[in-house]
mmCIF file of C-alpha atoms in Angstrom:
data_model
loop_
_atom_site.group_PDB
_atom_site.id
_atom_site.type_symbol
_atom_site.label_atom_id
_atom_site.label_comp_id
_atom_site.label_asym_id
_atom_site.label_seq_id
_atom_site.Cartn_x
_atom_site.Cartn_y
_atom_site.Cartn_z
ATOM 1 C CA UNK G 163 -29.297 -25.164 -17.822
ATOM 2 C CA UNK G 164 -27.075 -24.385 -14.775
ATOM 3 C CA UNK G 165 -25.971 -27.735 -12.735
ATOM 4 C CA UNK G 166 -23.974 -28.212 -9.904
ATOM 5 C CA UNK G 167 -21.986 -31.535 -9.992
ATOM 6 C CA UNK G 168 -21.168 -32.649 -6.465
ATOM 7 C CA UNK G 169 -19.047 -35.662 -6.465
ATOM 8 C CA UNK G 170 -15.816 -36.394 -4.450
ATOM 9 C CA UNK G 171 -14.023 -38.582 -6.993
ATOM 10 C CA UNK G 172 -12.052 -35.894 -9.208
ATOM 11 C CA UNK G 173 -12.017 -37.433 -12.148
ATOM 12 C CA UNK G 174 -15.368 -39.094 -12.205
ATOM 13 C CA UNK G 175 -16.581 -35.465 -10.973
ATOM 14 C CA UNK G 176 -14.746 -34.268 -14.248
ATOM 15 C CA UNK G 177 -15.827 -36.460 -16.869
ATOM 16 C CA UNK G 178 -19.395 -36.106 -15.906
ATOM 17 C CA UNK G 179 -18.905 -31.889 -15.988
ATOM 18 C CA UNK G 180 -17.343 -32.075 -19.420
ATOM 19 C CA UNK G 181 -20.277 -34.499 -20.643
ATOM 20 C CA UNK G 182 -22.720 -32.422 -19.474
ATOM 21 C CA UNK G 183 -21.236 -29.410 -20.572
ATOM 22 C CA UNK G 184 -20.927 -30.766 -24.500
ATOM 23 C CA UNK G 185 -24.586 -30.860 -23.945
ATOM 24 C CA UNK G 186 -24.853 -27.373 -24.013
ATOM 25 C CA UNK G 187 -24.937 -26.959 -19.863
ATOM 26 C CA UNK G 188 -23.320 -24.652 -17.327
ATOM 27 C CA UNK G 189 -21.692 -27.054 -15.277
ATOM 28 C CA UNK G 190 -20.418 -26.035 -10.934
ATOM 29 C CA UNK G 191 -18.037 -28.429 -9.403
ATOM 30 C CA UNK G 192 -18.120 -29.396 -5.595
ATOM 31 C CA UNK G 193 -16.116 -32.119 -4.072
ATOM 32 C CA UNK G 194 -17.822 -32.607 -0.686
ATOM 33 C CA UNK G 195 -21.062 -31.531 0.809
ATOM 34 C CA UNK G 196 -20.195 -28.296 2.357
ATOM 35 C CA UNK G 197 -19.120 -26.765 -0.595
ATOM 36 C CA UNK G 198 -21.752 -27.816 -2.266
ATOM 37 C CA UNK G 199 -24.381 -26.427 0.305
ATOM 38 C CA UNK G 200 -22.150 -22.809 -0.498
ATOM 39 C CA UNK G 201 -22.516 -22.958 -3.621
ATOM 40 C CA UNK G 202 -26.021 -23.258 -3.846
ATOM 41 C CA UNK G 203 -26.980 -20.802 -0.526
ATOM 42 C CA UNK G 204 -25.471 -18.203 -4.060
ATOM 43 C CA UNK G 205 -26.210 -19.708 -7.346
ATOM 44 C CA UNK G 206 -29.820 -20.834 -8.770
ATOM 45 C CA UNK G 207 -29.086 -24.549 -10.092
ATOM 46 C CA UNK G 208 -31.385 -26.152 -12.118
ATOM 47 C CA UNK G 209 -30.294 -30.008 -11.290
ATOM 48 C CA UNK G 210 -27.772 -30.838 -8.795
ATOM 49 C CA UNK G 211 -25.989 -33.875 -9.292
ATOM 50 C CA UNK G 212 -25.220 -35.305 -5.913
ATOM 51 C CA UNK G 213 -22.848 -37.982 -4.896
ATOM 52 C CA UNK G 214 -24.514 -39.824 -1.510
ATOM 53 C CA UNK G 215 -21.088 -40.413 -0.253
ATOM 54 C CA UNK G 216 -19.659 -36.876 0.628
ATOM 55 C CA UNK G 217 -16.883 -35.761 2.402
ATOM 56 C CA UNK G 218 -17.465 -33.343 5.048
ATOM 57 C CA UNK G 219 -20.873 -33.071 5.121
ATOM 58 C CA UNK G 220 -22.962 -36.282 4.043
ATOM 59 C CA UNK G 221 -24.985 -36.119 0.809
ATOM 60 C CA UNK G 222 -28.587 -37.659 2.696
ATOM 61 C CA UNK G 223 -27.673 -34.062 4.550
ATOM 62 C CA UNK G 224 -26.893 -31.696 1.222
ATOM 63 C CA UNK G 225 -30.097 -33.274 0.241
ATOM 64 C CA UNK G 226 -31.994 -32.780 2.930
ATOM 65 C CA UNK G 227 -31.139 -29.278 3.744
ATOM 66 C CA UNK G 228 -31.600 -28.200 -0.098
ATOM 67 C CA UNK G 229 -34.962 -29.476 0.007
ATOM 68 C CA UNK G 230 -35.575 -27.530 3.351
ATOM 69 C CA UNK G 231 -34.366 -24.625 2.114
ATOM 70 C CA UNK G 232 -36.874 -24.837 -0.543
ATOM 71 C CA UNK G 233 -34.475 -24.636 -3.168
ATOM 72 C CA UNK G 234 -35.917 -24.559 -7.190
ATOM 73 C CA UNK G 235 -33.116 -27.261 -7.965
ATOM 74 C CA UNK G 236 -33.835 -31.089 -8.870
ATOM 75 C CA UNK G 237 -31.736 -33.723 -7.235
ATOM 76 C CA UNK G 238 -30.128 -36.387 -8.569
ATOM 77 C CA UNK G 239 -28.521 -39.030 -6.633
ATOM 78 C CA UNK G 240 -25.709 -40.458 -7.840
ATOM 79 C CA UNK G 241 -24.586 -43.337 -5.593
ATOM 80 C CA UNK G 242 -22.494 -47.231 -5.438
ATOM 81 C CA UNK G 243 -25.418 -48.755 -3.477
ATOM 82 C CA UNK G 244 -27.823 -50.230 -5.336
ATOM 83 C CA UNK G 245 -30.261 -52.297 -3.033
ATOM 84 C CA UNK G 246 -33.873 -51.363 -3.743
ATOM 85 C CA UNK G 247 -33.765 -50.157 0.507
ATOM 86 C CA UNK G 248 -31.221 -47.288 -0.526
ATOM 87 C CA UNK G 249 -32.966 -46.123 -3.543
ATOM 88 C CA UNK G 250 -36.102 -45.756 -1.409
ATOM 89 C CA UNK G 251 -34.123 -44.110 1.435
ATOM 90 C CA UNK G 252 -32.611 -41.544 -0.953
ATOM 91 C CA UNK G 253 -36.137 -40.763 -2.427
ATOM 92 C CA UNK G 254 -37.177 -40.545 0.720
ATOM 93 C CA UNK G 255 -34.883 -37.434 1.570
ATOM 94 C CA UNK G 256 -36.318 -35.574 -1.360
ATOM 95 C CA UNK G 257 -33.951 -36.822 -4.308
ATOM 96 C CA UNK G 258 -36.072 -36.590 -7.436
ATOM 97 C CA UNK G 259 -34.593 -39.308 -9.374
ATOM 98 C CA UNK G 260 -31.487 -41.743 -8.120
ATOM 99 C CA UNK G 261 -28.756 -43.318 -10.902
ATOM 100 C CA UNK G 262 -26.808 -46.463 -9.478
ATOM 101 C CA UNK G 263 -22.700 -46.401 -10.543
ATOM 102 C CA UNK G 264 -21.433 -47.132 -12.636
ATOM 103 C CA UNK G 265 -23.931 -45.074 -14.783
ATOM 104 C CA UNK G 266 -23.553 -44.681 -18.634
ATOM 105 C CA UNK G 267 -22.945 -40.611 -19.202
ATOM 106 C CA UNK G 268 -25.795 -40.930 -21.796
ATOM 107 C CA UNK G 269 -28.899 -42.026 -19.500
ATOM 108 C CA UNK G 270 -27.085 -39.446 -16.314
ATOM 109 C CA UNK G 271 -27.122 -36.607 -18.970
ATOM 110 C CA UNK G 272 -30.345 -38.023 -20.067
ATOM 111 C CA UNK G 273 -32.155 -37.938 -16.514
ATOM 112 C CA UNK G 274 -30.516 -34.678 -16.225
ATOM 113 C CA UNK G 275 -32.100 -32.605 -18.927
ATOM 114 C CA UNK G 276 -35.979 -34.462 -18.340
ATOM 115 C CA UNK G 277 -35.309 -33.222 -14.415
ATOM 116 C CA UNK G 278 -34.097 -29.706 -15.473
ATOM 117 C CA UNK G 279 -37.653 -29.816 -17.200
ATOM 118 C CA UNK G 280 -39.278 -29.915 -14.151
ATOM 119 C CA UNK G 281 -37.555 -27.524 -12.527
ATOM 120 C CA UNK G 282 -39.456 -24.841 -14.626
ATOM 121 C CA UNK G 283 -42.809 -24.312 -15.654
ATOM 122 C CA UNK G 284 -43.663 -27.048 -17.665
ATOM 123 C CA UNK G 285 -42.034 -26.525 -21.165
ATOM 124 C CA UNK G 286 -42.610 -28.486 -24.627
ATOM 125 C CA UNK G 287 -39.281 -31.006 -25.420
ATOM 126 C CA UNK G 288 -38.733 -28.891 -28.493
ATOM 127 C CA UNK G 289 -38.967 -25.359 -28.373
ATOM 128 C CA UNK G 290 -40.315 -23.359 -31.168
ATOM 129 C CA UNK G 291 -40.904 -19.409 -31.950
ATOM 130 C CA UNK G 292 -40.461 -17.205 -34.611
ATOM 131 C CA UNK G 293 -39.537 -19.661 -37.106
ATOM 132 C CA UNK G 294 -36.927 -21.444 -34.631
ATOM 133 C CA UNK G 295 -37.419 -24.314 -34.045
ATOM 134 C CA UNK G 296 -34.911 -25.992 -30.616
ATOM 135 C CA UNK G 297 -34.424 -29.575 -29.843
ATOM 136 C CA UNK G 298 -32.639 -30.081 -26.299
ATOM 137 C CA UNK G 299 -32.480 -33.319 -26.471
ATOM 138 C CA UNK G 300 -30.916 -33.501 -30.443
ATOM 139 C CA UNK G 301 -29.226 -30.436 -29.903
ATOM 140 C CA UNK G 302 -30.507 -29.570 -32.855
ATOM 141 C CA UNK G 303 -31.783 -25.893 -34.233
ATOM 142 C CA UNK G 304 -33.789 -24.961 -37.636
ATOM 143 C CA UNK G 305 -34.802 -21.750 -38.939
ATOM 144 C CA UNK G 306 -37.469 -21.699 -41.706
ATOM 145 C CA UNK G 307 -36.551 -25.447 -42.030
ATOM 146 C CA UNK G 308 -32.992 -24.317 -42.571
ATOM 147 C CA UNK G 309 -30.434 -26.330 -40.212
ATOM 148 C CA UNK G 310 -28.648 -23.839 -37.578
ATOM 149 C CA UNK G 311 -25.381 -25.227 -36.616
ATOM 150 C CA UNK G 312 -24.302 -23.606 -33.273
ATOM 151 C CA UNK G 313 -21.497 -23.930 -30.624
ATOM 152 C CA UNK G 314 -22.363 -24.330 -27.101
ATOM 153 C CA UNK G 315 -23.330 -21.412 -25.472
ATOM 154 C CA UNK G 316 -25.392 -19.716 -28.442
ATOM 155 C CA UNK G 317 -27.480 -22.971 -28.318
ATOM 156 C CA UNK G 318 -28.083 -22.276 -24.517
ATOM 157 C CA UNK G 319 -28.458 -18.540 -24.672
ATOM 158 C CA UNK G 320 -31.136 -19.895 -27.704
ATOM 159 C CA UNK G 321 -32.784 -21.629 -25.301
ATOM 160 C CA UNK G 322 -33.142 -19.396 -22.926
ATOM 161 C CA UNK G 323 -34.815 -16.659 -25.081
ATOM 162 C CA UNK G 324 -36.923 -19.240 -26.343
ATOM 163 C CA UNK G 325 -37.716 -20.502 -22.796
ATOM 164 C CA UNK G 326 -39.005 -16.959 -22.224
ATOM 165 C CA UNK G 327 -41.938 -17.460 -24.601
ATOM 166 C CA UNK G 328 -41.500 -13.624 -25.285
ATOM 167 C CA UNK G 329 -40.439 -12.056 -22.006
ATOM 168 C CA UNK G 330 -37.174 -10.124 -21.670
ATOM 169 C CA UNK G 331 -34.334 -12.039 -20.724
ATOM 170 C CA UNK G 332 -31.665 -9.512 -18.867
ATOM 171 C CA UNK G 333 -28.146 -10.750 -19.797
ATOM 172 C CA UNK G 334 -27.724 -11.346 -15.652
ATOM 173 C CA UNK G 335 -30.404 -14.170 -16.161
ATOM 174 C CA UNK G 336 -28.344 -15.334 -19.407
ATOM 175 C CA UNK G 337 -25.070 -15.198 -17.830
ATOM 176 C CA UNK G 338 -26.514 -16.917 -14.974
ATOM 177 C CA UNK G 339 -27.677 -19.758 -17.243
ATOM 178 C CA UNK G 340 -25.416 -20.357 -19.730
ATOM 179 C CA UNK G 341 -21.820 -20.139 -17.742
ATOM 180 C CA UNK G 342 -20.682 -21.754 -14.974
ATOM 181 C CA UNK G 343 -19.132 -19.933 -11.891
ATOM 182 C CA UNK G 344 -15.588 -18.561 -13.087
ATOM 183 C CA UNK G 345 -18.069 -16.459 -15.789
ATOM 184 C CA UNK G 346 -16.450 -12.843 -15.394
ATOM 185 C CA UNK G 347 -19.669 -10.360 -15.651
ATOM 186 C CA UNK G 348 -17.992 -7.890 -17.019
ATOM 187 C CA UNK G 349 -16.291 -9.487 -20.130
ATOM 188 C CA UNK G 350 -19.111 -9.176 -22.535
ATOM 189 C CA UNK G 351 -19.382 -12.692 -23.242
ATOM 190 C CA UNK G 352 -23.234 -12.058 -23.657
ATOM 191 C CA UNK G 353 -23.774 -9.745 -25.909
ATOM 192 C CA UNK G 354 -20.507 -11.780 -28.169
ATOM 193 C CA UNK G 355 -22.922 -14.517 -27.534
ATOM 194 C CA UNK G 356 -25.680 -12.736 -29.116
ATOM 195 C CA UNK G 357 -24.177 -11.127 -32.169
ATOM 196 C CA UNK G 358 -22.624 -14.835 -33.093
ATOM 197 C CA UNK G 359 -25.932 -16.381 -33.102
ATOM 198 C CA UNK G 360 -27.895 -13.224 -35.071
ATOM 199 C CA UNK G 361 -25.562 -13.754 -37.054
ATOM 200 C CA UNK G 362 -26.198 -17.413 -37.500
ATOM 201 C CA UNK G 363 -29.600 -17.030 -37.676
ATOM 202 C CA UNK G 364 -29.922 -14.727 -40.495
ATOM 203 C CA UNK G 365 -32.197 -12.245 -42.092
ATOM 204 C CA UNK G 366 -34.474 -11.055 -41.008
ATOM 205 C CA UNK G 367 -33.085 -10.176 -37.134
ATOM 206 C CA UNK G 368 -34.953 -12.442 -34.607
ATOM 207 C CA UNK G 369 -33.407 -11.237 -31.335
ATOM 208 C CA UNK G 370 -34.069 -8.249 -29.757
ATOM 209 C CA UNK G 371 -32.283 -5.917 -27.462
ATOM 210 C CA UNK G 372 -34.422 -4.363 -25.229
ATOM 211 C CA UNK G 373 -32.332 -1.202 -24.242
ATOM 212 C CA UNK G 374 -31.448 -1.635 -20.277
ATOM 213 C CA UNK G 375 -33.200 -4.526 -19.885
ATOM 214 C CA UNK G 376 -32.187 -7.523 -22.037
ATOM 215 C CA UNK G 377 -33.135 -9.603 -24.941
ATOM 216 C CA UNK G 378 -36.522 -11.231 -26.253
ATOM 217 C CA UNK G 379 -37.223 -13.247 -29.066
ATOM 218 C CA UNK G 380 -40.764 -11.650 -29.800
#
C-alpha cells in the first residue's frame, strides 16, 4: 500500500517509515501539515498517518481538509493526548481510527494495514488466485502449497496483481503502489520487479504482460 507518514518528530517520523516499509509498504514522509496537504493534492495514499500536533498547518486541519476534499485515503491519528474528549474530537474531524503515544510499531502497523483494507473495495485478509496464495498480514506467499520467499517490493507488486482479481494492472498503478515518492519512472524498476518474482514463482508463468497496458494475473 502507499502511506504518507506525517509526523514532525524526525526520528519518530523515521522509525515508523522504516517499520512500515519492512512490511512491504510505500512509505511518504511529511514533517508538518502543509507539506503533507501537497503531497496528497498529487499522490493517491492509501492510509495517512497523521501526527495531531503539526507544524505549520494543524493536523485537526490536514484532517479536515483531506476529508473535504474527498480524498480515498484512511486517517490515522497519531497523537500524546489521550483523554477519552480528544479521541472523540479527532473522530469527530473524520480520523478513521486514533493510536495514543507512545504506540507499539506492531498494533500502528497493525491498524494500518486493517485501514488500508477499507480504503478499497472490500478484499479477503488473504489473497488467493491461480494457485497463489498472499497473506498481508504474515507476509507470507505459497504457490501450489510451495512457500514463496520474496523481498519487499515483489510481495507488494504480488499484491497488487492479486488485488486486481484479474484486471490489468499498468506498471503506472504498480509504481504508484509499491514505491514511495523518490521512485524514478523511468528506471525500470517494474518490469525488474516482475521478472524477479516470475522467476520466483516458477513454472508454469503466472503473470502476464499485457502489451501497452500492464500486467494481470489471469
Amino acid at each position: 500500500m502507499r502511506v504518507l507518514v506525517v509526523e514532525d518528530e524526525r526520528l519518530l517520523a523515521d522509525a515508523i517509515a522504516e517499520w512500515l516499509r519492512d512490511e512491504a509498504h510505500a512509505v511518504d514522509l511529511a514533517h508538518d501539515g502543509a507539506s503533507a496537504l501537497e503531497r496528497a493534492g498529487v499522490n493517491d495514499y492509501d492510509v495517512v498517518v497523521l501526527d495531531r500536533d503539526l507544524p505549520v498547518v494543524h493536523g485537526d486541519d490536514v484532517c479536515r481538509e483531506l476529508v473535504t476534499a474527498g480524498a480515498a485515503a484512511r486517517v490515522l491519528m497519531l497523537t500524546a493526548a489521550a483523554e477519552i474528549t480528544d479521541r472523540v474530537a479527532g473522530l469527530g474531524l473524520g480520523a478513521d481510527d486514533y493510536l495514543t503515544k507512545p504506540f507499539a510499531f506492531a498494533e500502528l502497523a497493525a491498524r494500518v494495514l486493517a485501514l488500508g483494507r477499507r480504503s478499497r473495495p472490500a478484499a479477503p485478509p488473504t489473497l488467493c488466485r491461480a494457485g497463489i496464495t498472499l497473506d498481508p498480514a504474515r507476509r507470507e506467499v505459497f504457490r501450489d502449497g510451495r512457500y514463496v520467499p520474496l523481498a519487499r517490493k515483489e510481495f507488494a507488486v504480488l499484491a497488487e496483481l492479486l488485488r486486481a482479481d484479474g484486471a490489468v494492472v499498468s506498471a503506472e498503478q504498480l509504481l504508484e503502489k509499491a514505491w514511495d515518492e523518490h521512485a524514478d519512472p523511468f528506471t525500470g524498476a517494474v518490469r525488474l520487479t516482475v521478472l524477479k518474482l516470475r522467476r520466483k514463482l516458477a513454472e508454469p508463468p503466472v503473470i502476464e504482460t499485457v502489451k501497452g497496458a500492464g500486467y494481470r494475473i489471469p
